[in-house]
Amino acid sequence: MSRQDGSDRTVSAASVDDSTATLLHVDLDAFFASVELLDHPELVDKPVIVGHRSGRSVVTAANYVARRYGVNSAMPMALALRRCPAAIVLEPQMSRYKHFSDQVMGIFGDITPLVEQLGIDEAFLDVAGARRLHGSPAVIGALIRRTVEAETGLTCSVGAASTKFVAKTASGRAKPNGLLVIPAEETLAFLHPLPVGALWGVGQTTEASLLRLGLRQIGDVARTPLAVLQKTVGEASGRKLHDLAWGRDPRTVTTEREEKSVGHEVTFEHDVTDVARLRSELLRQSDAVAARLRGAGLVGRCVVLKLRYADFSTVTRSRTLADATDVGRRIYEEAAASFDTLAASGIRVRLIGVRVEQLGDGDGQGLGLWDPDDDWRGAERAVDTVTARFGRGAVRPASLLKPDKG
């Protein structure tokens, strides 16, 4: 993806052919920090961090000035202030963020009924049917940016393409406050020079595996035989990455969204500092959440990690999947990735929890191009069968088994 400080921002020329770019991804720029700056316009040109100013806190958000110092969300606050000692720290106001999010999503709904909200600050829009009323996709993208800024004072970046993946990638390249249109025929020219980390779903582990193969750009992945990719990252993931590298993404904008969640959390009797124990608890909770999802015939797209520290400050981190899942291993990997960004030295955890949001009917979902979970789904369903017969705990991951003391 693009650098988070906006230093490699790319936007479209006015003459771009946008006739095939009817899927938009709209992302509010540095959302939490930008909302805070509405109340503090005198700080616009200064480095601003949103979060609790304490040794154990983490950065909730940072404006683009602070990002140029290497400050990013989820970074330990102590590290952020070492990198940018002059930063102004503002306390988060979640009710304010929700107010502005609702207002922005209402603007999207006035443009097209086909809006798929991904989180508090981003959404996909299908504007194919809105062209007669509002104009071409590029015109609509510009309209959205103007309207959001006029009605809220916030800026947003828009990516327009023929597929969701490319639209989201384009909005990241356009940040901050830009519009980037990728015509269908220019998809590969846009994608192939990008680093492999720009592929949706490629985390640190997968990226390292690809780099070991000498695959540094998306074009390298596209030109690699499918069998080689599957041997390296798994059958389902290899096929997904290969399709993405060729710009193939059949997903459409989905407007149905369940405002409910399935989750587990635990409050420890004593604060826990052992990172291995916390990761083990995450695995246990993820498996339990997945079992509940499968039992209810549901799948979910958003994995949320919740941590409460010894000083009672609480943080949450969410990660949105390309496709919904009911697989414990996938839920754990997403929760663990969020946890790794927060697990600073000396962390003292009072509560830890995992929940899955954006739930939907599990029939037929999670089984297509975007499903990286095929290798685990059968095994976990087999565990469900054993559990139903012999009770929970009859089969557990090896990492949850304590060695015998004797």
mmCIF file of C-alpha atoms in Angstrom:
data_model
loop_
_atom_site.group_PDB
_atom_site.id
_atom_site.type_symbol
_atom_site.label_atom_id
_atom_site.label_comp_id
_atom_site.label_asym_id
_atom_site.label_seq_id
_atom_site.Cartn_x
_atom_site.Cartn_y
_atom_site.Cartn_z
ATOM 1 C CA MET A 1 0.000 0.000 0.000
ATOM 2 C CA SER A 2 0.970 3.627 -0.102
ATOM 3 C CA ARG A 3 3.029 5.175 2.650
ATOM 4 C CA GLN A 4 0.837 6.239 5.543
ATOM 5 C CA ASP A 5 2.267 9.751 5.571
ATOM 6 C CA GLY A 6 0.950 10.513 2.068
ATOM 7 C CA SER A 7 4.409 11.135 0.612
ATOM 8 C CA ASP A 8 3.722 8.980 -2.467
ATOM 9 C CA ARG A 9 0.240 10.382 -3.159
ATOM 10 C CA THR A 10 -1.053 9.747 -6.685
ATOM 11 C CA VAL A 11 -4.166 11.306 -8.229
ATOM 12 C CA SER A 12 -5.888 11.123 -11.605
ATOM 13 C CA ALA A 13 -5.770 13.594 -14.440
ATOM 14 C CA ALA A 14 -9.060 15.246 -15.363
ATOM 15 C CA SER A 15 -9.043 13.475 -18.749
ATOM 16 C CA VAL A 16 -8.992 9.924 -17.342
ATOM 17 C CA ASP A 17 -11.502 7.478 -18.884
ATOM 18 C CA ASP A 18 -13.681 6.433 -15.946
ATOM 19 C CA SER A 19 -16.437 4.613 -17.841
ATOM 20 C CA THR A 20 -15.489 1.212 -16.403
ATOM 21 C CA ALA A 21 -14.591 2.421 -12.876
ATOM 22 C CA THR A 22 -18.025 2.183 -11.257
ATOM 23 C CA LEU A 23 -16.902 0.739 -7.898
ATOM 24 C CA LEU A 24 -15.710 3.392 -5.448
ATOM 25 C CA HIS A 25 -13.833 2.983 -2.200
ATOM 26 C CA VAL A 26 -14.093 6.074 -0.003
ATOM 27 C CA ASP A 27 -11.832 6.427 3.034
ATOM 28 C CA LEU A 28 -11.849 9.363 5.450
ATOM 29 C CA ASP A 29 -8.358 10.801 5.930
ATOM 30 C CA ALA A 30 -6.791 10.283 9.385
ATOM 31 C CA PHE A 31 -10.380 10.189 10.635
ATOM 32 C CA PHE A 32 -10.065 10.367 14.434
ATOM 33 C CA ALA A 33 -7.293 12.965 14.287
ATOM 34 C CA SER A 34 -9.185 15.006 11.688
ATOM 35 C CA VAL A 35 -12.306 15.096 13.875
ATOM 36 C CA GLU A 36 -10.223 16.349 16.806
ATOM 37 C CA LEU A 37 -8.696 19.072 14.644
ATOM 38 C CA LEU A 38 -12.163 20.425 13.899
ATOM 39 C CA ASP A 39 -12.167 21.582 17.529
ATOM 40 C CA HIS A 40 -8.520 22.647 17.425
ATOM 41 C CA PRO A 41 -7.888 24.382 14.074
ATOM 42 C CA GLU A 42 -4.805 26.053 15.545
ATOM 43 C CA LEU A 43 -3.135 22.606 15.577
ATOM 44 C CA VAL A 44 -3.668 21.759 11.899
ATOM 45 C CA ASP A 45 -0.004 22.268 10.989
ATOM 46 C CA LYS A 46 1.346 20.620 14.161
ATOM 47 C CA PRO A 47 1.890 16.907 14.912
ATOM 48 C CA VAL A 48 -1.226 15.596 16.666
ATOM 49 C CA ILE A 49 -1.720 12.177 18.258
ATOM 50 C CA VAL A 50 -5.050 10.842 19.504
ATOM 51 C CA GLY A 51 -4.782 8.569 22.536
ATOM 52 C CA HIS A 52 -4.264 8.428 26.279
ATOM 53 C CA ARG A 53 -1.032 10.011 27.435
ATOM 54 C CA SER A 54 0.309 7.239 29.656
ATOM 55 C CA GLY A 55 3.210 4.846 29.469
ATOM 56 C CA ARG A 56 1.051 1.830 28.662
ATOM 57 C CA SER A 57 -1.262 3.495 26.160
ATOM 58 C CA VAL A 58 -1.138 3.157 22.392
ATOM 59 C CA VAL A 59 -1.757 5.593 19.562
ATOM 60 C CA THR A 60 -5.377 5.600 18.448
ATOM 61 C CA ALA A 61 -4.671 7.856 15.462
ATOM 62 C CA ALA A 62 -2.155 10.404 14.183
ATOM 63 C CA ASN A 63 -2.461 13.234 11.702
ATOM 64 C CA TYR A 64 -0.263 13.339 8.605
ATOM 65 C CA VAL A 65 2.191 15.765 10.196
ATOM 66 C CA ALA A 66 2.863 13.279 13.012
ATOM 67 C CA ARG A 67 3.070 10.391 10.544
ATOM 68 C CA ARG A 68 6.049 12.034 8.862
ATOM 69 C CA TYR A 69 7.926 11.397 12.114
ATOM 70 C CA GLY A 70 7.113 7.694 11.892
ATOM 71 C CA VAL A 71 4.100 7.786 14.216
ATOM 72 C CA ASN A 72 1.288 5.394 13.295
ATOM 73 C CA SER A 73 -1.885 4.040 14.879
ATOM 74 C CA ALA A 74 -1.493 1.105 17.296
ATOM 75 C CA MET A 75 2.071 2.191 18.135
ATOM 76 C CA PRO A 76 2.943 2.354 21.863
ATOM 77 C CA MET A 77 2.469 5.936 23.005
ATOM 78 C CA ALA A 78 5.903 5.993 24.638
ATOM 79 C CA LEU A 79 7.552 5.120 21.311
ATOM 80 C CA ALA A 80 5.441 7.676 19.440
ATOM 81 C CA LEU A 81 6.510 10.442 21.803
ATOM 82 C CA ARG A 82 10.151 9.429 21.480
ATOM 83 C CA ARG A 83 9.851 9.729 17.706
ATOM 84 C CA CYS A 84 7.940 12.990 17.902
ATOM 85 C CA PRO A 85 8.520 14.706 21.263
ATOM 86 C CA ALA A 86 6.695 17.849 20.124
ATOM 87 C CA ALA A 87 3.448 15.984 19.376
ATOM 88 C CA ILE A 88 0.220 17.221 20.981
ATOM 89 C CA VAL A 89 -1.754 14.342 22.506
ATOM 90 C CA LEU A 90 -5.554 14.627 22.510
ATOM 91 C CA GLU A 91 -7.921 12.292 24.331
ATOM 92 C CA PRO A 92 -10.217 10.237 22.037
ATOM 93 C CA GLN A 93 -13.934 11.041 21.871
ATOM 94 C CA MET A 94 -15.704 8.010 20.418
ATOM 95 C CA SER A 95 -19.165 9.584 20.465
ATOM 96 C CA ARG A 96 -17.872 12.401 18.232
ATOM 97 C CA TYR A 97 -16.368 9.927 15.775
ATOM 98 C CA LYS A 98 -19.632 7.991 15.528
ATOM 99 C CA HIS A 99 -21.579 11.217 14.945
ATOM 100 C CA PHE A 100 -19.406 12.195 11.989
ATOM 101 C CA SER A 101 -19.316 8.635 10.649
ATOM 102 C CA ASP A 102 -23.116 8.509 10.579
ATOM 103 C CA GLN A 103 -23.204 11.876 8.834
ATOM 104 C CA VAL A 104 -20.735 10.776 6.143
ATOM 105 C CA MET A 105 -22.488 7.461 5.541
ATOM 106 C CA GLY A 106 -25.700 9.431 5.069
ATOM 107 C CA ILE A 107 -23.986 11.468 2.332
ATOM 108 C CA PHE A 108 -22.977 8.229 0.598
ATOM 109 C CA GLY A 109 -26.566 6.986 0.826
ATOM 110 C CA ASP A 110 -27.787 10.130 -0.913
ATOM 111 C CA ILE A 111 -25.549 9.273 -3.888
ATOM 112 C CA THR A 112 -26.436 5.580 -4.226
ATOM 113 C CA PRO A 113 -28.339 2.980 -2.197
ATOM 114 C CA LEU A 114 -25.525 0.510 -2.875
ATOM 115 C CA VAL A 115 -23.236 1.351 0.049
ATOM 116 C CA GLU A 116 -21.201 -1.273 1.916
ATOM 117 C CA GLN A 117 -19.793 0.211 5.118
ATOM 118 C CA LEU A 118 -16.532 -1.468 6.127
ATOM 119 C CA GLY A 119 -15.891 0.359 9.360
ATOM 120 C CA ILE A 120 -16.400 3.692 11.020
ATOM 121 C CA ASP A 121 -14.463 5.577 8.323
ATOM 122 C CA GLU A 122 -14.665 3.720 4.993
ATOM 123 C CA ALA A 123 -17.138 2.209 2.548
ATOM 124 C CA PHE A 124 -17.559 0.747 -0.919
ATOM 125 C CA LEU A 125 -20.099 2.343 -3.270
ATOM 126 C CA ASP A 126 -21.480 0.952 -6.525
ATOM 127 C CA VAL A 127 -22.300 4.035 -8.625
ATOM 128 C CA ALA A 128 -23.171 2.297 -11.917
ATOM 129 C CA GLY A 129 -26.839 3.164 -11.453
ATOM 130 C CA ALA A 130 -26.159 6.685 -10.201
ATOM 131 C CA ARG A 131 -24.429 7.963 -13.334
ATOM 132 C CA ARG A 132 -27.562 9.264 -15.037
ATOM 133 C CA LEU A 133 -28.425 11.394 -11.998
ATOM 134 C CA HIS A 134 -24.977 12.457 -10.764
ATOM 135 C CA GLY A 135 -22.558 11.994 -13.666
ATOM 136 C CA SER A 136 -19.568 9.752 -14.333
ATOM 137 C CA PRO A 137 -17.695 7.897 -11.551
ATOM 138 C CA ALA A 138 -14.957 10.536 -11.455
ATOM 139 C CA VAL A 139 -17.581 13.290 -11.215
ATOM 140 C CA ILE A 140 -19.321 11.360 -8.423
ATOM 141 C CA GLY A 141 -16.025 10.868 -6.608
ATOM 142 C CA ALA A 142 -15.339 14.596 -6.774
ATOM 143 C CA LEU A 143 -18.905 15.313 -5.633
ATOM 144 C CA ILE A 144 -18.477 13.054 -2.611
ATOM 145 C CA ARG A 145 -15.232 14.730 -1.611
ATOM 146 C CA ARG A 146 -16.727 18.234 -1.947
ATOM 147 C CA THR A 147 -19.910 17.321 -0.070
ATOM 148 C CA VAL A 148 -18.137 15.574 2.793
ATOM 149 C CA GLU A 149 -15.807 18.535 3.281
ATOM 150 C CA ALA A 150 -18.579 21.127 2.981
ATOM 151 C CA GLU A 151 -20.927 19.384 5.424
ATOM 152 C CA THR A 152 -18.431 18.012 7.952
ATOM 153 C CA GLY A 153 -15.129 19.843 7.484
ATOM 154 C CA LEU A 154 -13.424 16.465 6.919
ATOM 155 C CA THR A 155 -11.551 15.265 3.848
ATOM 156 C CA CYS A 156 -11.688 11.848 2.230
ATOM 157 C CA SER A 157 -9.860 9.958 -0.481
ATOM 158 C CA VAL A 158 -11.605 8.061 -3.265
ATOM 159 C CA GLY A 159 -10.450 5.155 -5.393
ATOM 160 C CA ALA A 160 -12.520 4.224 -8.455
ATOM 161 C CA ALA A 161 -12.045 0.987 -10.396
ATOM 162 C CA SER A 162 -13.873 -1.958 -11.900
ATOM 163 C CA THR A 163 -13.204 -4.177 -8.859
ATOM 164 C CA LYS A 164 -13.288 -3.730 -5.107
ATOM 165 C CA PHE A 165 -9.671 -4.696 -4.539
ATOM 166 C CA VAL A 166 -8.320 -2.213 -7.055
ATOM 167 C CA ALA A 167 -10.655 0.549 -5.830
ATOM 168 C CA LYS A 168 -9.442 0.112 -2.245
ATOM 169 C CA THR A 169 -5.832 0.036 -3.364
ATOM 170 C CA ALA A 170 -6.387 3.199 -5.393
ATOM 171 C CA SER A 171 -7.908 5.118 -2.477
ATOM 172 C CA GLY A 172 -4.834 4.300 -0.411
ATOM 173 C CA ARG A 173 -2.570 5.666 -3.132
ATOM 174 C CA ALA A 174 -4.683 8.839 -3.366
ATOM 175 C CA LYS A 175 -4.310 9.782 0.305
ATOM 176 C CA PRO A 176 -4.715 12.348 1.601
ATOM 177 C CA ASN A 177 -7.671 14.133 0.006
ATOM 178 C CA GLY A 178 -7.286 12.740 -3.489
ATOM 179 C CA LEU A 179 -9.125 10.876 -6.245
ATOM 180 C CA LEU A 180 -7.510 8.087 -8.247
ATOM 181 C CA VAL A 181 -9.400 6.402 -11.102
ATOM 182 C CA ILE A 182 -8.123 3.116 -12.544
ATOM 183 C CA PRO A 183 -9.830 2.188 -15.850
ATOM 184 C CA ALA A 184 -10.332 -1.557 -16.292
ATOM 185 C CA GLU A 185 -7.822 -1.751 -19.143
ATOM 186 C CA GLU A 186 -5.151 -0.109 -16.956
ATOM 187 C CA THR A 187 -5.624 -2.434 -13.976
ATOM 188 C CA LEU A 188 -2.487 -4.498 -14.529
ATOM 189 C CA ALA A 189 -0.347 -1.470 -15.350
ATOM 190 C CA PHE A 190 -1.441 -0.020 -11.998
ATOM 191 C CA LEU A 191 -1.106 -3.191 -9.918
ATOM 192 C CA HIS A 192 2.027 -4.900 -11.204
ATOM 193 C CA PRO A 193 4.612 -2.303 -10.090
ATOM 194 C CA LEU A 194 3.214 -2.229 -6.524
ATOM 195 C CA PRO A 195 4.967 -4.138 -3.705
ATOM 196 C CA VAL A 196 3.590 -7.568 -2.789
ATOM 197 C CA GLY A 197 2.455 -6.147 0.547
ATOM 198 C CA ALA A 198 -0.245 -4.223 -1.330
ATOM 199 C CA LEU A 199 -2.081 -7.485 -2.067
ATOM 200 C CA TRP A 200 -5.150 -7.793 0.101
ATOM 201 C CA GLY A 201 -4.580 -10.316 2.888
ATOM 202 C CA VAL A 202 -0.782 -10.329 2.700
ATOM 203 C CA GLY A 203 0.537 -9.869 6.220
ATOM 204 C CA GLN A 204 4.094 -9.991 7.485
ATOM 205 C CA THR A 205 4.368 -13.788 7.380
ATOM 206 C CA THR A 206 3.033 -14.182 3.853
ATOM 207 C CA GLU A 207 5.051 -11.208 2.647
ATOM 208 C CA ALA A 208 8.219 -12.768 4.044
ATOM 209 C CA SER A 209 7.427 -16.043 2.242
ATOM 210 C CA LEU A 210 6.922 -14.227 -1.054
ATOM 211 C CA LEU A 211 10.093 -12.189 -0.642
ATOM 212 C CA ARG A 212 12.089 -15.370 -0.013
ATOM 213 C CA LEU A 213 10.934 -16.523 -3.444
ATOM 214 C CA GLY A 214 12.243 -13.277 -4.893
ATOM 215 C CA LEU A 215 8.721 -11.926 -5.456
ATOM 216 C CA ARG A 216 8.877 -8.232 -4.663
ATOM 217 C CA GLN A 217 6.203 -6.738 -6.883
ATOM 218 C CA ILE A 218 2.651 -7.816 -7.652
ATOM 219 C CA GLY A 219 3.727 -8.444 -11.225
ATOM 220 C CA ASP A 220 6.214 -11.032 -9.935
ATOM 221 C CA VAL A 221 3.362 -12.854 -8.209
ATOM 222 C CA ALA A 222 1.256 -12.754 -11.378
ATOM 223 C CA ARG A 223 4.037 -14.328 -13.421
ATOM 224 C CA THR A 224 4.755 -17.071 -10.873
ATOM 225 C CA PRO A 225 3.156 -20.464 -11.656
ATOM 226 C CA LEU A 226 0.101 -21.081 -9.504
ATOM 227 C CA ALA A 227 1.510 -24.375 -8.222
ATOM 228 C CA VAL A 228 4.590 -22.598 -6.857
ATOM 229 C CA LEU A 229 2.466 -20.055 -5.005
ATOM 230 C CA GLN A 230 0.250 -22.753 -3.548
ATOM 231 C CA LYS A 231 3.256 -24.740 -2.349
ATOM 232 C CA THR A 232 4.573 -21.613 -0.624
ATOM 233 C CA VAL A 233 1.476 -20.101 1.009
ATOM 234 C CA GLY A 234 -1.159 -22.841 0.791
ATOM 235 C CA GLU A 235 -3.667 -23.918 -1.832
ATOM 236 C CA ALA A 236 -6.447 -21.423 -1.104
ATOM 237 C CA SER A 237 -4.177 -18.468 -0.356
ATOM 238 C CA GLY A 238 -2.021 -19.169 -3.383
ATOM 239 C CA ARG A 239 -5.016 -19.126 -5.699
ATOM 240 C CA LYS A 240 -6.367 -15.957 -4.089
ATOM 241 C CA LEU A 241 -3.063 -14.115 -4.471
ATOM 242 C CA HIS A 242 -2.684 -15.278 -8.063
ATOM 243 C CA ASP A 243 -6.164 -14.021 -8.951
ATOM 244 C CA LEU A 244 -5.596 -10.724 -7.183
ATOM 245 C CA ALA A 245 -2.287 -10.213 -8.955
ATOM 246 C CA TRP A 246 -4.156 -10.491 -12.262
ATOM 247 C CA GLY A 247 -6.822 -8.048 -11.072
ATOM 248 C CA ARG A 248 -9.531 -10.704 -10.776
ATOM 249 C CA ASP A 249 -12.100 -9.903 -8.069
ATOM 250 C CA PRO A 250 -15.732 -10.973 -8.583
ATOM 251 C CA ARG A 251 -17.121 -9.489 -5.373
ATOM 252 C CA THR A 252 -19.985 -7.018 -5.548
ATOM 253 C CA VAL A 253 -21.074 -4.313 -3.109
ATOM 254 C CA THR A 254 -23.134 -5.917 -0.343
ATOM 255 C CA THR A 255 -25.566 -3.675 1.508
ATOM 256 C CA GLU A 256 -26.799 -6.164 4.103
ATOM 257 C CA ARG A 257 -25.075 -5.736 7.417
ATOM 258 C CA GLU A 258 -25.895 -7.332 10.751
ATOM 259 C CA GLU A 259 -25.332 -5.050 13.720
ATOM 260 C CA LYS A 260 -24.499 -7.856 16.128
ATOM 261 C CA SER A 261 -21.465 -9.793 17.174
ATOM 262 C CA VAL A 262 -20.227 -13.025 18.739
ATOM 263 C CA GLY A 263 -17.419 -12.732 21.245
ATOM 264 C CA HIS A 264 -15.598 -13.976 24.322
ATOM 265 C CA GLU A 265 -13.524 -12.102 26.865
ATOM 266 C CA VAL A 266 -11.921 -12.801 30.232
ATOM 267 C CA THR A 267 -10.887 -10.587 33.131
ATOM 268 C CA PHE A 268 -7.833 -11.985 34.886
ATOM 269 C CA GLU A 269 -7.655 -12.218 38.649
ATOM 270 C CA HIS A 270 -4.164 -10.703 38.451
ATOM 271 C CA ASP A 271 -2.680 -8.549 35.684
ATOM 272 C CA VAL A 272 -0.940 -10.671 33.048
ATOM 273 C CA THR A 273 2.426 -9.704 31.570
ATOM 274 C CA ASP A 274 3.237 -13.031 29.880
ATOM 275 C CA VAL A 275 2.710 -12.445 26.144
ATOM 276 C CA ALA A 276 2.691 -16.188 25.415
ATOM 277 C CA ARG A 277 -0.140 -16.692 27.903
ATOM 278 C CA LEU A 278 -2.113 -13.851 26.344
ATOM 279 C CA ARG A 279 -1.676 -15.304 22.857
ATOM 280 C CA SER A 280 -2.791 -18.703 24.159
ATOM 281 C CA GLU A 281 -5.914 -17.089 25.599
ATOM 282 C CA LEU A 282 -6.567 -15.431 22.239
ATOM 283 C CA LEU A 283 -6.385 -18.824 20.539
ATOM 284 C CA ARG A 284 -8.802 -20.351 23.046
ATOM 285 C CA GLN A 285 -11.269 -17.486 22.623
ATOM 286 C CA SER A 286 -10.988 -17.498 18.826
ATOM 287 C CA ASP A 287 -11.807 -21.211 18.696
ATOM 288 C CA ALA A 288 -14.767 -20.675 21.013
ATOM 289 C CA VAL A 289 -16.094 -17.767 18.929
ATOM 290 C CA ALA A 290 -15.741 -19.799 15.728
ATOM 291 C CA ALA A 291 -17.588 -22.753 17.251
ATOM 292 C CA ARG A 292 -20.458 -20.467 18.236
ATOM 293 C CA LEU A 293 -20.574 -19.005 14.732
ATOM 294 C CA ARG A 294 -20.699 -22.444 13.121
ATOM 295 C CA GLY A 295 -23.335 -23.585 15.593
ATOM 296 C CA ALA A 296 -25.513 -20.634 14.648
ATOM 297 C CA GLY A 297 -24.856 -20.977 10.910
ATOM 298 C CA LEU A 298 -23.161 -17.565 10.794
ATOM 299 C CA VAL A 299 -19.972 -16.076 9.408
ATOM 300 C CA GLY A 300 -18.356 -12.724 10.197
ATOM 301 C CA ARG A 301 -16.118 -10.232 8.392
ATOM 302 C CA CYS A 302 -14.688 -8.062 11.167
ATOM 303 C CA VAL A 303 -12.421 -9.420 13.930
ATOM 304 C CA VAL A 304 -12.103 -7.162 16.979
ATOM 305 C CA LEU A 305 -9.453 -7.447 19.687
ATOM 306 C CA LYS A 306 -10.159 -5.835 23.065
ATOM 307 C CA LEU A 307 -7.503 -5.149 25.691
ATOM 308 C CA ARG A 308 -7.892 -3.503 29.078
ATOM 309 C CA TYR A 309 -4.689 -2.537 30.822
ATOM 310 C CA ALA A 310 -3.787 -2.394 34.493
ATOM 311 C CA ASP A 311 -4.676 1.320 34.597
ATOM 312 C CA PHE A 312 -8.178 0.410 33.272
ATOM 313 C CA SER A 313 -7.605 2.123 29.924
ATOM 314 C CA THR A 314 -9.206 0.060 27.161
ATOM 315 C CA VAL A 315 -8.286 -0.232 23.492
ATOM 316 C CA THR A 316 -9.870 -2.117 20.619
ATOM 317 C CA ARG A 317 -8.400 -2.965 17.245
ATOM 318 C CA SER A 318 -10.414 -4.325 14.321
ATOM 319 C CA ARG A 319 -9.400 -6.003 11.093
ATOM 320 C CA THR A 320 -11.829 -6.515 8.216
ATOM 321 C CA LEU A 321 -11.519 -9.710 6.192
ATOM 322 C CA ALA A 322 -11.881 -9.818 2.442
ATOM 323 C CA ASP A 323 -14.565 -12.460 2.975
ATOM 324 C CA ALA A 324 -16.512 -13.618 5.995
ATOM 325 C CA THR A 325 -15.338 -16.654 7.965
ATOM 326 C CA ASP A 326 -16.353 -19.072 10.723
ATOM 327 C CA VAL A 327 -12.870 -20.570 11.126
ATOM 328 C CA GLY A 328 -11.091 -20.209 14.451
ATOM 329 C CA ARG A 329 -7.620 -20.216 12.948
ATOM 330 C CA ARG A 330 -8.458 -17.247 10.720
ATOM 331 C CA ILE A 331 -10.055 -15.348 13.606
ATOM 332 C CA TYR A 332 -6.996 -16.031 15.760
ATOM 333 C CA GLU A 333 -4.531 -14.897 13.089
ATOM 334 C CA GLU A 334 -6.367 -11.579 12.685
ATOM 335 C CA ALA A 335 -6.680 -11.034 16.445
ATOM 336 C CA ALA A 336 -3.036 -11.990 16.984
ATOM 337 C CA ALA A 337 -1.907 -9.566 14.279
ATOM 338 C CA SER A 338 -3.726 -6.777 16.123
ATOM 339 C CA PHE A 339 -2.298 -7.959 19.435
ATOM 340 C CA ASP A 340 1.263 -7.936 18.097
ATOM 341 C CA THR A 341 0.989 -4.203 17.413
ATOM 342 C CA LEU A 342 0.011 -3.591 21.045
ATOM 343 C CA ALA A 343 2.229 -6.082 22.885
ATOM 344 C CA ALA A 344 4.924 -3.648 23.956
ATOM 345 C CA SER A 345 7.524 -4.569 26.547
ATOM 346 C CA GLY A 346 6.070 -4.318 30.060
ATOM 347 C CA ILE A 347 2.450 -4.645 28.935
ATOM 348 C CA ARG A 348 0.121 -5.427 31.884
ATOM 349 C CA VAL A 349 -3.246 -6.778 30.775
ATOM 350 C CA ARG A 350 -6.321 -6.941 32.986
ATOM 351 C CA LEU A 351 -8.814 -8.102 30.330
ATOM 352 C CA ILE A 352 -8.525 -9.611 26.882
ATOM 353 C CA GLY A 353 -11.286 -10.456 24.445
ATOM 354 C CA VAL A 354 -12.092 -11.364 20.847
ATOM 355 C CA ARG A 355 -15.313 -10.766 18.986
ATOM 356 C CA VAL A 356 -16.495 -11.090 15.402
ATOM 357 C CA GLU A 357 -18.806 -8.494 13.885
ATOM 358 C CA GLN A 358 -20.592 -7.866 10.576
ATOM 359 C CA LEU A 359 -22.297 -11.239 10.760
ATOM 360 C CA GLY A 360 -24.289 -12.902 8.037
ATOM 361 C CA ASP A 361 -25.786 -16.198 6.956
ATOM 362 C CA GLY A 362 -23.053 -18.798 6.554
ATOM 363 C CA ASP A 363 -24.724 -20.703 3.723
ATOM 364 C CA GLY A 364 -22.470 -20.521 0.701
ATOM 365 C CA GLN A 365 -20.216 -17.820 2.143
ATOM 366 C CA GLY A 366 -16.483 -18.044 2.692
ATOM 367 C CA LEU A 367 -16.073 -20.669 -0.029
ATOM 368 C CA GLY A 368 -15.069 -18.667 -3.091
ATOM 369 C CA LEU A 369 -12.086 -16.819 -4.416
ATOM 370 C CA TRP A 370 -11.475 -14.957 -1.173
ATOM 371 C CA ASP A 371 -11.561 -17.904 1.219
ATOM 372 C CA PRO A 372 -8.116 -18.666 2.685
ATOM 373 C CA ASP A 373 -9.624 -21.032 5.237
ATOM 374 C CA ASP A 374 -10.302 -24.216 3.276
ATOM 375 C CA ASP A 375 -7.395 -26.043 4.889
ATOM 376 C CA TRP A 376 -8.768 -25.439 8.394
ATOM 377 C CA ARG A 377 -12.530 -25.547 7.922
ATOM 378 C CA GLY A 378 -12.820 -29.333 7.612
ATOM 379 C CA ALA A 379 -10.621 -29.950 10.642
ATOM 380 C CA GLU A 380 -12.583 -27.568 12.841
ATOM 381 C CA ARG A 381 -15.907 -29.050 11.782
ATOM 382 C CA ALA A 382 -14.536 -32.467 12.690
ATOM 383 C CA VAL A 383 -13.722 -31.066 16.126
ATOM 384 C CA ASP A 384 -17.334 -29.825 16.347
ATOM 385 C CA THR A 385 -18.525 -33.375 15.758
ATOM 386 C CA VAL A 386 -16.244 -34.773 18.470
ATOM 387 C CA THR A 387 -17.277 -32.017 20.858
ATOM 388 C CA ALA A 388 -20.960 -32.714 20.295
ATOM 389 C CA ARG A 389 -20.382 -36.333 21.240
ATOM 390 C CA PHE A 390 -17.795 -36.164 24.011
ATOM 391 C CA GLY A 391 -18.028 -32.579 25.285
ATOM 392 C CA ARG A 392 -15.905 -29.451 24.925
ATOM 393 C CA GLY A 393 -12.245 -30.012 25.686
ATOM 394 C CA ALA A 394 -12.110 -33.512 24.239
ATOM 395 C CA VAL A 395 -10.033 -32.100 21.370
ATOM 396 C CA ARG A 396 -7.940 -28.954 21.732
ATOM 397 C CA PRO A 397 -5.079 -27.291 19.874
ATOM 398 C CA ALA A 398 -1.722 -28.600 21.049
ATOM 399 C CA SER A 399 -0.658 -25.086 22.031
ATOM 400 C CA LEU A 400 -3.407 -25.047 24.666
ATOM 401 C CA LEU A 401 -2.251 -28.254 26.346
ATOM 402 C CA LYS A 402 -0.147 -27.801 29.456
ATOM 403 C CA PRO A 403 2.756 -30.245 29.887
ATOM 404 C CA ASP A 404 2.377 -32.841 32.594
ATOM 405 C CA LYS A 405 4.136 -32.086 35.841
ATOM 406 C CA GLY A 406 5.639 -35.167 37.273
#
